[in-house]
Every structure is written in structure tokens, then in C-alpha cells.
Amino acid sequence: MLIDIITLFPEMFAGVFGESIIKRAVDKKILEVRFTQLRDFAFDKHRQVDDSPFGGGAGMVLKPEPVYRAVRDVLSKSDENISRKIILPDPGGEVFTQAKAKELAALDQIVFVCGHYEGFDARIYDLADELISIGDYVLTGGELPAMVIVDAVARMLPDVLGSAESAVTDSFFDGMLGFPQYTRPREFEGKIVPDVLLSGNHAEIKKWREEQSLALTRTRRPDLLK
Ligand code: ADE
């Protein structure tokens, strides 16, 4: 999968993409991540990417021309017949879910357009195939949401997770929270690992885990069961 990130702040991604599962996916060539500096597509001599809003008001608005030029440049660098989506992280978008992560993992390319000012010129929205929000709060820009989405998508790609980290045991994998996990020691500060997990009875363990998933979901996230 090819991920393109159009941003004014590519350095923000180094830590998150340089470690752990995303790094492994890149090293294994399952994932390729390219960055495009939005400012390189500003056409005036001051390389201005934002301007004050028509009609007045506080803050600056991201200008349409650099964004359109950057997106067109990115699209021109890959085959137009591959399956791809242009995603705008935006608090007004559809709220991101595990199901959406799985859906996006089936694409060949995702292009993220990260804004970093008070808003996008409304015409920029016409470029997007989808607006995605990572929750009902406002962040400073689209970079953190893009990192969150890439992380969740990358671990859904085939061969990214080792069998020891299988997504099957994840919370949300089957629409429910994951079951409780334990490791050594068997007893810690009086808290004891449930006997069934030490029983060696795989059918009983599976049944216990399913019951626990359901019970946890019912108490912590009953909205998921609706
Ligand atoms: N940009 C600013 N806040 C955001 C959010 N919550 N989700 C996605 N993009 C955003």
C-alpha cells in the first residue's frame, strides 16, 4: 500500500512512523510512505499557503491553489487505475472506526491532505473522497489524525502483524472489546490468574474468552452491542 501525506510538517511523522509496527511494514515493503511539502506548491514568492478569510473573522484559511497543485502532483506520480482515496482529516468527517480501518486497508493508495490552520478554503473539500474525524474534539491539524489512521490501517495489512500479535484478538475485531489477558506471575499482590487459563482445555478457554469479551463490552461499551 502506498500512503501519501501532504503536510506543512512532515517532521511530525518521524517518531511514529520510525518505530514498531509501521516501521516493520515499511521495512518489509508492505507499506510505502511518501511526504509532500505543501509549501513547495505555493505559487507566490512568499510561498504563502494560507490567507485571511473573506467576510472577516479571526484566523487564517488554507488557500486552495497549493492544495490542488500538491494533490495533482501526488496523483500524477502513481497509476490512475489503482484503487485510491483522497482523505481529509477533519473534525466534521465520519468518525473513524475499526471497520473503516479494515475497509481502507483494501486500497492500493491513500492520500492524506493535512490542514494546519483554522480551516480549509471550502473548495478544498471538493478534492476529498472522504472526510474522516478521529473523534469529537478539535486538534491543531490533520497530522495526528493521519498518524492514527495510518497506524490502524497498517496493522490490518496482510503480513504486518506476526501471528503472536494477531488482529483476531484485538478489541473491535468482531465488534466487541478484547478479552482480558494475563501473563506470569500467576499471583500478583493477591490477584490471581483465572484457573481456566491454566487448565489447558482449549474449548473451555475459548468459551471463557468469549464470555469475558461480551461481559466487558456490556459494562464498558454497551453502545457497541446495539
Ligand atoms: N482536524 C482537527 N481535529 C480533527 C479531528 N478530531 N479529527 C480529524 N481531523 C481533525
PDB file of C-alpha atoms and ligand atoms in Angstrom:
ATOM      1  CA  MET A   1       0.000   0.000   0.000  1.00  0.00           C
ATOM      2  CA  LEU A   2       1.166   3.489  -0.844  1.00  0.00           C
ATOM      3  CA  ILE A   3       0.470   6.304   1.623  1.00  0.00           C
ATOM      4  CA  ASP A   4       0.964   9.891   0.540  1.00  0.00           C
ATOM      5  CA  ILE A   5       0.887  12.631   3.141  1.00  0.00           C
ATOM      6  CA  ILE A   6       0.577  16.226   2.071  1.00  0.00           C
ATOM      7  CA  THR A   7       1.575  18.398   5.010  1.00  0.00           C
ATOM      8  CA  LEU A   8       3.415  21.513   6.145  1.00  0.00           C
ATOM      9  CA  PHE A   9       5.002  19.466   8.935  1.00  0.00           C
ATOM     10  CA  PRO A  10       6.448  16.183   7.613  1.00  0.00           C
ATOM     11  CA  GLU A  11       8.904  16.050  10.543  1.00  0.00           C
ATOM     12  CA  MET A  12       5.997  15.362  12.879  1.00  0.00           C
ATOM     13  CA  PHE A  13       5.697  11.844  11.470  1.00  0.00           C
ATOM     14  CA  ALA A  14       9.277  10.676  12.019  1.00  0.00           C
ATOM     15  CA  GLY A  15       8.825   9.288  15.527  1.00  0.00           C
ATOM     16  CA  VAL A  16       5.570   7.455  14.966  1.00  0.00           C
ATOM     17  CA  PHE A  17       6.463   6.051  11.552  1.00  0.00           C
ATOM     18  CA  GLY A  18      10.035   5.210  12.543  1.00  0.00           C
ATOM     19  CA  GLU A  19       9.107   2.709  15.256  1.00  0.00           C
ATOM     20  CA  SER A  20       7.322  -0.544  15.848  1.00  0.00           C
ATOM     21  CA  ILE A  21       4.685  -1.917  13.502  1.00  0.00           C
ATOM     22  CA  ILE A  22       4.632   0.898  10.936  1.00  0.00           C
ATOM     23  CA  LYS A  23       8.428   0.748  10.637  1.00  0.00           C
ATOM     24  CA  ARG A  24       8.251  -3.006  10.198  1.00  0.00           C
ATOM     25  CA  ALA A  25       5.583  -2.671   7.478  1.00  0.00           C
ATOM     26  CA  VAL A  26       7.795  -0.144   5.663  1.00  0.00           C
ATOM     27  CA  ASP A  27      10.920  -2.308   6.083  1.00  0.00           C
ATOM     28  CA  LYS A  28       9.017  -5.310   4.673  1.00  0.00           C
ATOM     29  CA  LYS A  29       7.868  -3.138   1.749  1.00  0.00           C
ATOM     30  CA  ILE A  30       4.227  -3.813   2.583  1.00  0.00           C
ATOM     31  CA  LEU A  31       3.819  -0.089   3.099  1.00  0.00           C
ATOM     32  CA  GLU A  32       5.451   2.835   1.343  1.00  0.00           C
ATOM     33  CA  VAL A  33       5.039   6.321   2.836  1.00  0.00           C
ATOM     34  CA  ARG A  34       5.788   9.469   0.828  1.00  0.00           C
ATOM     35  CA  PHE A  35       5.631  13.036   2.106  1.00  0.00           C
ATOM     36  CA  THR A  36       4.798  16.105   0.084  1.00  0.00           C
ATOM     37  CA  GLN A  37       5.640  19.530   1.492  1.00  0.00           C
ATOM     38  CA  LEU A  38       2.579  21.649   0.841  1.00  0.00           C
ATOM     39  CA  ARG A  39       4.627  24.848   0.852  1.00  0.00           C
ATOM     40  CA  ASP A  40       6.504  23.637  -2.229  1.00  0.00           C
ATOM     41  CA  PHE A  41       3.237  24.091  -4.141  1.00  0.00           C
ATOM     42  CA  ALA A  42       2.600  27.685  -3.089  1.00  0.00           C
ATOM     43  CA  PHE A  43       2.957  29.742  -6.237  1.00  0.00           C
ATOM     44  CA  ASP A  44       3.743  33.216  -4.928  1.00  0.00           C
ATOM     45  CA  LYS A  45       7.188  34.384  -3.920  1.00  0.00           C
ATOM     46  CA  HIS A  46       6.378  34.282  -0.213  1.00  0.00           C
ATOM     47  CA  ARG A  47       5.264  30.670  -0.560  1.00  0.00           C
ATOM     48  CA  GLN A  48       2.078  31.588   1.274  1.00  0.00           C
ATOM     49  CA  VAL A  49      -0.278  28.694   1.900  1.00  0.00           C
ATOM     50  CA  ASP A  50      -2.891  30.485   3.979  1.00  0.00           C
ATOM     51  CA  ASP A  51      -4.727  33.789   3.937  1.00  0.00           C
ATOM     52  CA  SER A  52      -7.344  35.695   5.916  1.00  0.00           C
ATOM     53  CA  PRO A  53     -10.993  34.709   5.425  1.00  0.00           C
ATOM     54  CA  PHE A  54     -13.271  36.613   3.072  1.00  0.00           C
ATOM     55  CA  GLY A  55     -16.047  38.166   5.134  1.00  0.00           C
ATOM     56  CA  GLY A  56     -13.681  38.739   8.037  1.00  0.00           C
ATOM     57  CA  GLY A  57     -13.075  36.797  11.211  1.00  0.00           C
ATOM     58  CA  ALA A  58     -10.156  35.504  13.192  1.00  0.00           C
ATOM     59  CA  GLY A  59      -7.547  33.092  11.965  1.00  0.00           C
ATOM     60  CA  MET A  60      -6.195  32.023   8.649  1.00  0.00           C
ATOM     61  CA  VAL A  61      -7.630  29.761   5.986  1.00  0.00           C
ATOM     62  CA  LEU A  62      -5.675  27.285   3.864  1.00  0.00           C
ATOM     63  CA  LYS A  63      -5.646  28.509   0.267  1.00  0.00           C
ATOM     64  CA  PRO A  64      -6.994  26.211  -2.430  1.00  0.00           C
ATOM     65  CA  GLU A  65      -4.301  26.542  -5.118  1.00  0.00           C
ATOM     66  CA  PRO A  66      -1.337  24.971  -3.254  1.00  0.00           C
ATOM     67  CA  VAL A  67      -3.516  22.081  -2.073  1.00  0.00           C
ATOM     68  CA  TYR A  68      -4.928  21.368  -5.537  1.00  0.00           C
ATOM     69  CA  ARG A  69      -1.478  21.566  -7.071  1.00  0.00           C
ATOM     70  CA  ALA A  70       0.016  19.262  -4.428  1.00  0.00           C
ATOM     71  CA  VAL A  71      -2.768  16.688  -4.778  1.00  0.00           C
ATOM     72  CA  ARG A  72      -2.498  16.702  -8.587  1.00  0.00           C
ATOM     73  CA  ASP A  73       1.254  16.268  -8.354  1.00  0.00           C
ATOM     74  CA  VAL A  74       0.868  13.325  -5.982  1.00  0.00           C
ATOM     75  CA  LEU A  75      -1.775  11.672  -8.161  1.00  0.00           C
ATOM     76  CA  SER A  76       0.377  12.109 -11.270  1.00  0.00           C
ATOM     77  CA  LYS A  77       3.096  10.038  -9.591  1.00  0.00           C
ATOM     78  CA  SER A  78       1.054   6.859  -9.430  1.00  0.00           C
ATOM     79  CA  ASP A  79      -1.034   4.754 -11.773  1.00  0.00           C
ATOM     80  CA  GLU A  80      -4.581   6.116 -12.010  1.00  0.00           C
ATOM     81  CA  ASN A  81      -6.019   2.603 -12.317  1.00  0.00           C
ATOM     82  CA  ILE A  82      -5.097   1.592  -8.779  1.00  0.00           C
ATOM     83  CA  SER A  83      -7.720   1.840  -6.054  1.00  0.00           C
ATOM     84  CA  ARG A  84      -7.106   5.023  -4.131  1.00  0.00           C
ATOM     85  CA  LYS A  85      -8.772   7.584  -1.934  1.00  0.00           C
ATOM     86  CA  ILE A  86      -8.028  11.155  -1.002  1.00  0.00           C
ATOM     87  CA  ILE A  87      -8.762  11.601   2.693  1.00  0.00           C
ATOM     88  CA  LEU A  88      -9.072  14.877   4.522  1.00  0.00           C
ATOM     89  CA  PRO A  89      -8.788  14.504   8.298  1.00  0.00           C
ATOM     90  CA  ASP A  90     -11.462  16.865   9.544  1.00  0.00           C
ATOM     91  CA  PRO A  91     -13.447  17.095  12.791  1.00  0.00           C
ATOM     92  CA  GLY A  92     -16.580  17.321  10.649  1.00  0.00           C
ATOM     93  CA  GLY A  93     -15.942  13.966   8.965  1.00  0.00           C
ATOM     94  CA  GLU A  94     -17.288  10.476   9.582  1.00  0.00           C
ATOM     95  CA  VAL A  95     -15.908   9.161  12.871  1.00  0.00           C
ATOM     96  CA  PHE A  96     -13.087   6.646  12.320  1.00  0.00           C
ATOM     97  CA  THR A  97     -13.728   3.044  13.349  1.00  0.00           C
ATOM     98  CA  GLN A  98     -12.065  -0.358  13.133  1.00  0.00           C
ATOM     99  CA  ALA A  99     -14.439  -1.234  10.283  1.00  0.00           C
ATOM    100  CA  LYS A 100     -13.191   1.829   8.374  1.00  0.00           C
ATOM    101  CA  ALA A 101      -9.569   0.803   9.050  1.00  0.00           C
ATOM    102  CA  LYS A 102     -10.290  -2.605   7.508  1.00  0.00           C
ATOM    103  CA  GLU A 103     -12.023  -1.022   4.541  1.00  0.00           C
ATOM    104  CA  LEU A 104      -9.137   1.381   3.875  1.00  0.00           C
ATOM    105  CA  ALA A 105      -6.597  -1.455   4.190  1.00  0.00           C
ATOM    106  CA  ALA A 106      -8.025  -2.907   0.962  1.00  0.00           C
ATOM    107  CA  LEU A 107      -6.944   0.158  -1.052  1.00  0.00           C
ATOM    108  CA  ASP A 108      -3.701   0.467  -3.040  1.00  0.00           C
ATOM    109  CA  GLN A 109      -3.149   4.122  -2.151  1.00  0.00           C
ATOM    110  CA  ILE A 110      -4.353   6.692   0.366  1.00  0.00           C
ATOM    111  CA  VAL A 111      -3.553  10.374   0.001  1.00  0.00           C
ATOM    112  CA  PHE A 112      -3.921  12.401   3.206  1.00  0.00           C
ATOM    113  CA  VAL A 113      -4.286  16.160   2.996  1.00  0.00           C
ATOM    114  CA  CYS A 114      -3.372  17.633   6.380  1.00  0.00           C
ATOM    115  CA  GLY A 115      -4.535  21.145   7.164  1.00  0.00           C
ATOM    116  CA  HIS A 116      -2.906  23.092   9.950  1.00  0.00           C
ATOM    117  CA  TYR A 117      -4.779  26.342  10.173  1.00  0.00           C
ATOM    118  CA  GLU A 118      -8.204  27.374  11.349  1.00  0.00           C
ATOM    119  CA  GLY A 119      -9.723  25.784   8.347  1.00  0.00           C
ATOM    120  CA  PHE A 120      -9.659  24.804   4.715  1.00  0.00           C
ATOM    121  CA  ASP A 121     -10.992  27.035   1.955  1.00  0.00           C
ATOM    122  CA  ALA A 122     -14.331  25.315   1.316  1.00  0.00           C
ATOM    123  CA  ARG A 123     -13.329  24.445  -2.254  1.00  0.00           C
ATOM    124  CA  ILE A 124     -10.630  22.105  -0.932  1.00  0.00           C
ATOM    125  CA  TYR A 125     -13.347  19.728   0.283  1.00  0.00           C
ATOM    126  CA  ASP A 126     -14.255  19.012  -3.342  1.00  0.00           C
ATOM    127  CA  LEU A 127     -10.929  17.214  -3.720  1.00  0.00           C
ATOM    128  CA  ALA A 128     -11.635  14.710  -0.984  1.00  0.00           C
ATOM    129  CA  ASP A 129     -13.188  11.294  -1.404  1.00  0.00           C
ATOM    130  CA  GLU A 130     -13.763  11.140   2.343  1.00  0.00           C
ATOM    131  CA  LEU A 131     -13.567  13.355   5.403  1.00  0.00           C
ATOM    132  CA  ILE A 132     -12.565  11.391   8.478  1.00  0.00           C
ATOM    133  CA  SER A 133     -12.699  12.558  12.085  1.00  0.00           C
ATOM    134  CA  ILE A 134     -10.845  10.699  14.831  1.00  0.00           C
ATOM    135  CA  GLY A 135     -13.232  11.926  17.489  1.00  0.00           C
ATOM    136  CA  ASP A 136     -15.372  14.792  18.656  1.00  0.00           C
ATOM    137  CA  TYR A 137     -12.657  17.220  19.647  1.00  0.00           C
ATOM    138  CA  VAL A 138     -10.577  19.689  17.680  1.00  0.00           C
ATOM    139  CA  LEU A 139      -6.877  19.133  17.078  1.00  0.00           C
ATOM    140  CA  THR A 140      -4.391  21.652  15.752  1.00  0.00           C
ATOM    141  CA  GLY A 141      -4.062  19.929  12.429  1.00  0.00           C
ATOM    142  CA  GLY A 142      -4.587  16.800  10.369  1.00  0.00           C
ATOM    143  CA  GLU A 143      -1.188  15.273  11.110  1.00  0.00           C
ATOM    144  CA  LEU A 144      -2.098  13.434  14.330  1.00  0.00           C
ATOM    145  CA  PRO A 145      -5.326  12.063  12.798  1.00  0.00           C
ATOM    146  CA  ALA A 146      -3.368  10.904   9.718  1.00  0.00           C
ATOM    147  CA  MET A 147      -0.901   9.093  12.018  1.00  0.00           C
ATOM    148  CA  VAL A 148      -3.754   7.443  13.904  1.00  0.00           C
ATOM    149  CA  ILE A 149      -5.456   6.309  10.707  1.00  0.00           C
ATOM    150  CA  VAL A 150      -2.211   5.013   9.135  1.00  0.00           C
ATOM    151  CA  ASP A 151      -1.381   3.080  12.301  1.00  0.00           C
ATOM    152  CA  ALA A 152      -4.793   1.405  12.440  1.00  0.00           C
ATOM    153  CA  VAL A 153      -4.755   0.645   8.690  1.00  0.00           C
ATOM    154  CA  ALA A 154      -1.155  -0.644   8.626  1.00  0.00           C
ATOM    155  CA  ARG A 155      -1.843  -3.318  11.232  1.00  0.00           C
ATOM    156  CA  MET A 156      -4.743  -4.590   9.099  1.00  0.00           C
ATOM    157  CA  LEU A 157      -2.479  -5.187   6.082  1.00  0.00           C
ATOM    158  CA  PRO A 158      -1.600  -8.830   5.391  1.00  0.00           C
ATOM    159  CA  ASP A 159       1.675  -9.995   6.994  1.00  0.00           C
ATOM    160  CA  VAL A 160       2.221  -6.835   9.039  1.00  0.00           C
ATOM    161  CA  LEU A 161       1.314  -8.380  12.393  1.00  0.00           C
ATOM    162  CA  GLY A 162       3.133 -11.509  13.467  1.00  0.00           C
ATOM    163  CA  SER A 163       0.944 -14.441  14.495  1.00  0.00           C
ATOM    164  CA  ALA A 164       1.714 -13.599  18.137  1.00  0.00           C
ATOM    165  CA  GLU A 165       0.004 -10.226  17.628  1.00  0.00           C
ATOM    166  CA  SER A 166      -2.897 -11.426  15.531  1.00  0.00           C
ATOM    167  CA  ALA A 167      -5.604  -8.850  14.969  1.00  0.00           C
ATOM    168  CA  VAL A 168      -8.164 -11.561  15.734  1.00  0.00           C
ATOM    169  CA  THR A 169      -7.693 -10.976  19.473  1.00  0.00           C
ATOM    170  CA  ASP A 170      -7.982  -7.188  19.108  1.00  0.00           C
ATOM    171  CA  SER A 171     -10.729  -5.184  20.652  1.00  0.00           C
ATOM    172  CA  PHE A 172     -13.286  -4.311  17.953  1.00  0.00           C
ATOM    173  CA  PHE A 173     -12.116  -7.133  15.661  1.00  0.00           C
ATOM    174  CA  ASP A 174     -15.531  -8.752  15.894  1.00  0.00           C
ATOM    175  CA  GLY A 175     -17.300  -5.639  17.094  1.00  0.00           C
ATOM    176  CA  MET A 176     -16.575  -6.333  20.752  1.00  0.00           C
ATOM    177  CA  LEU A 177     -13.874  -5.440  23.245  1.00  0.00           C
ATOM    178  CA  GLY A 178     -10.987  -7.867  23.604  1.00  0.00           C
ATOM    179  CA  PHE A 179     -10.909 -10.410  26.432  1.00  0.00           C
ATOM    180  CA  PRO A 180      -8.607  -9.953  29.470  1.00  0.00           C
ATOM    181  CA  GLN A 181      -5.097 -11.304  29.030  1.00  0.00           C
ATOM    182  CA  TYR A 182      -2.678 -12.470  31.733  1.00  0.00           C
ATOM    183  CA  THR A 183       0.956 -13.475  31.911  1.00  0.00           C
ATOM    184  CA  ARG A 184       3.326 -14.551  34.675  1.00  0.00           C
ATOM    185  CA  PRO A 185       3.270 -14.309  37.647  1.00  0.00           C
ATOM    186  CA  ARG A 186       0.240 -16.411  38.380  1.00  0.00           C
ATOM    187  CA  GLU A 187      -0.404 -14.415  41.530  1.00  0.00           C
ATOM    188  CA  PHE A 188       0.371 -10.701  41.878  1.00  0.00           C
ATOM    189  CA  GLU A 189      -0.481  -8.731  45.028  1.00  0.00           C
ATOM    190  CA  GLY A 190      -3.267 -11.179  45.781  1.00  0.00           C
ATOM    191  CA  LYS A 191      -4.751 -11.002  42.281  1.00  0.00           C
ATOM    192  CA  ILE A 192      -4.919 -14.467  40.775  1.00  0.00           C
ATOM    193  CA  VAL A 193      -4.994 -15.520  37.120  1.00  0.00           C
ATOM    194  CA  PRO A 194      -8.296 -17.355  36.396  1.00  0.00           C
ATOM    195  CA  ASP A 195      -7.807 -21.137  36.676  1.00  0.00           C
ATOM    196  CA  VAL A 196      -9.374 -21.821  33.298  1.00  0.00           C
ATOM    197  CA  LEU A 197      -6.422 -20.167  31.530  1.00  0.00           C
ATOM    198  CA  LEU A 198      -4.071 -22.688  33.128  1.00  0.00           C
ATOM    199  CA  SER A 199      -6.349 -25.667  32.502  1.00  0.00           C
ATOM    200  CA  GLY A 200      -5.019 -26.499  29.033  1.00  0.00           C
ATOM    201  CA  ASN A 201      -8.632 -27.041  27.945  1.00  0.00           C
ATOM    202  CA  HIS A 202      -8.784 -25.033  24.728  1.00  0.00           C
ATOM    203  CA  ALA A 203     -12.529 -25.300  24.277  1.00  0.00           C
ATOM    204  CA  GLU A 204     -13.113 -24.029  27.826  1.00  0.00           C
ATOM    205  CA  ILE A 205     -10.579 -21.207  27.349  1.00  0.00           C
ATOM    206  CA  LYS A 206     -12.267 -20.123  24.111  1.00  0.00           C
ATOM    207  CA  LYS A 207     -15.664 -20.154  25.784  1.00  0.00           C
ATOM    208  CA  TRP A 208     -14.359 -18.163  28.776  1.00  0.00           C
ATOM    209  CA  ARG A 209     -12.771 -15.568  26.494  1.00  0.00           C
ATOM    210  CA  GLU A 210     -15.972 -15.105  24.508  1.00  0.00           C
ATOM    211  CA  GLU A 211     -17.968 -14.680  27.711  1.00  0.00           C
ATOM    212  CA  GLN A 212     -15.435 -12.169  29.040  1.00  0.00           C
ATOM    213  CA  SER A 213     -15.478 -10.178  25.787  1.00  0.00           C
ATOM    214  CA  LEU A 214     -19.234  -9.972  25.927  1.00  0.00           C
ATOM    215  CA  ALA A 215     -19.315  -9.066  29.627  1.00  0.00           C
ATOM    216  CA  LEU A 216     -16.655  -6.363  29.236  1.00  0.00           C
ATOM    217  CA  THR A 217     -18.396  -4.901  26.221  1.00  0.00           C
ATOM    218  CA  ARG A 218     -21.708  -4.894  28.081  1.00  0.00           C
ATOM    219  CA  THR A 219     -20.269  -2.982  31.045  1.00  0.00           C
ATOM    220  CA  ARG A 220     -17.752  -0.657  29.361  1.00  0.00           C
ATOM    221  CA  ARG A 221     -19.128  -0.085  25.867  1.00  0.00           C
ATOM    222  CA  PRO A 222     -22.779  -1.180  25.705  1.00  0.00           C
ATOM    223  CA  ASP A 223     -23.207   1.075  22.651  1.00  0.00           C
ATOM    224  CA  LEU A 224     -21.171  -1.469  20.627  1.00  0.00           C
ATOM    225  CA  LEU A 225     -23.777  -4.180  21.165  1.00  0.00           C
ATOM    226  CA  LYS A 226     -26.636  -2.201  19.664  1.00  0.00           C
TER     227      LYS A 226
HETATM  228  N1  ADE B   1      -8.535  18.003  12.497  1.00  0.00           N
HETATM  229  C1  ADE B   1      -8.733  18.688  13.633  1.00  0.00           C
HETATM  230  N2  ADE B   1      -9.382  17.953  14.539  1.00  0.00           N
HETATM  231  C2  ADE B   1      -9.606  16.736  13.959  1.00  0.00           C
HETATM  232  C3  ADE B   1     -10.241  15.548  14.382  1.00  0.00           C
HETATM  233  N3  ADE B   1     -10.789  15.411  15.579  1.00  0.00           N
HETATM  234  N4  ADE B   1     -10.286  14.514  13.518  1.00  0.00           N
HETATM  235  C4  ADE B   1      -9.749  14.628  12.292  1.00  0.00           C
HETATM  236  N5  ADE B   1      -9.139  15.728  11.831  1.00  0.00           N
HETATM  237  C5  ADE B   1      -9.065  16.780  12.657  1.00  0.00           C
END
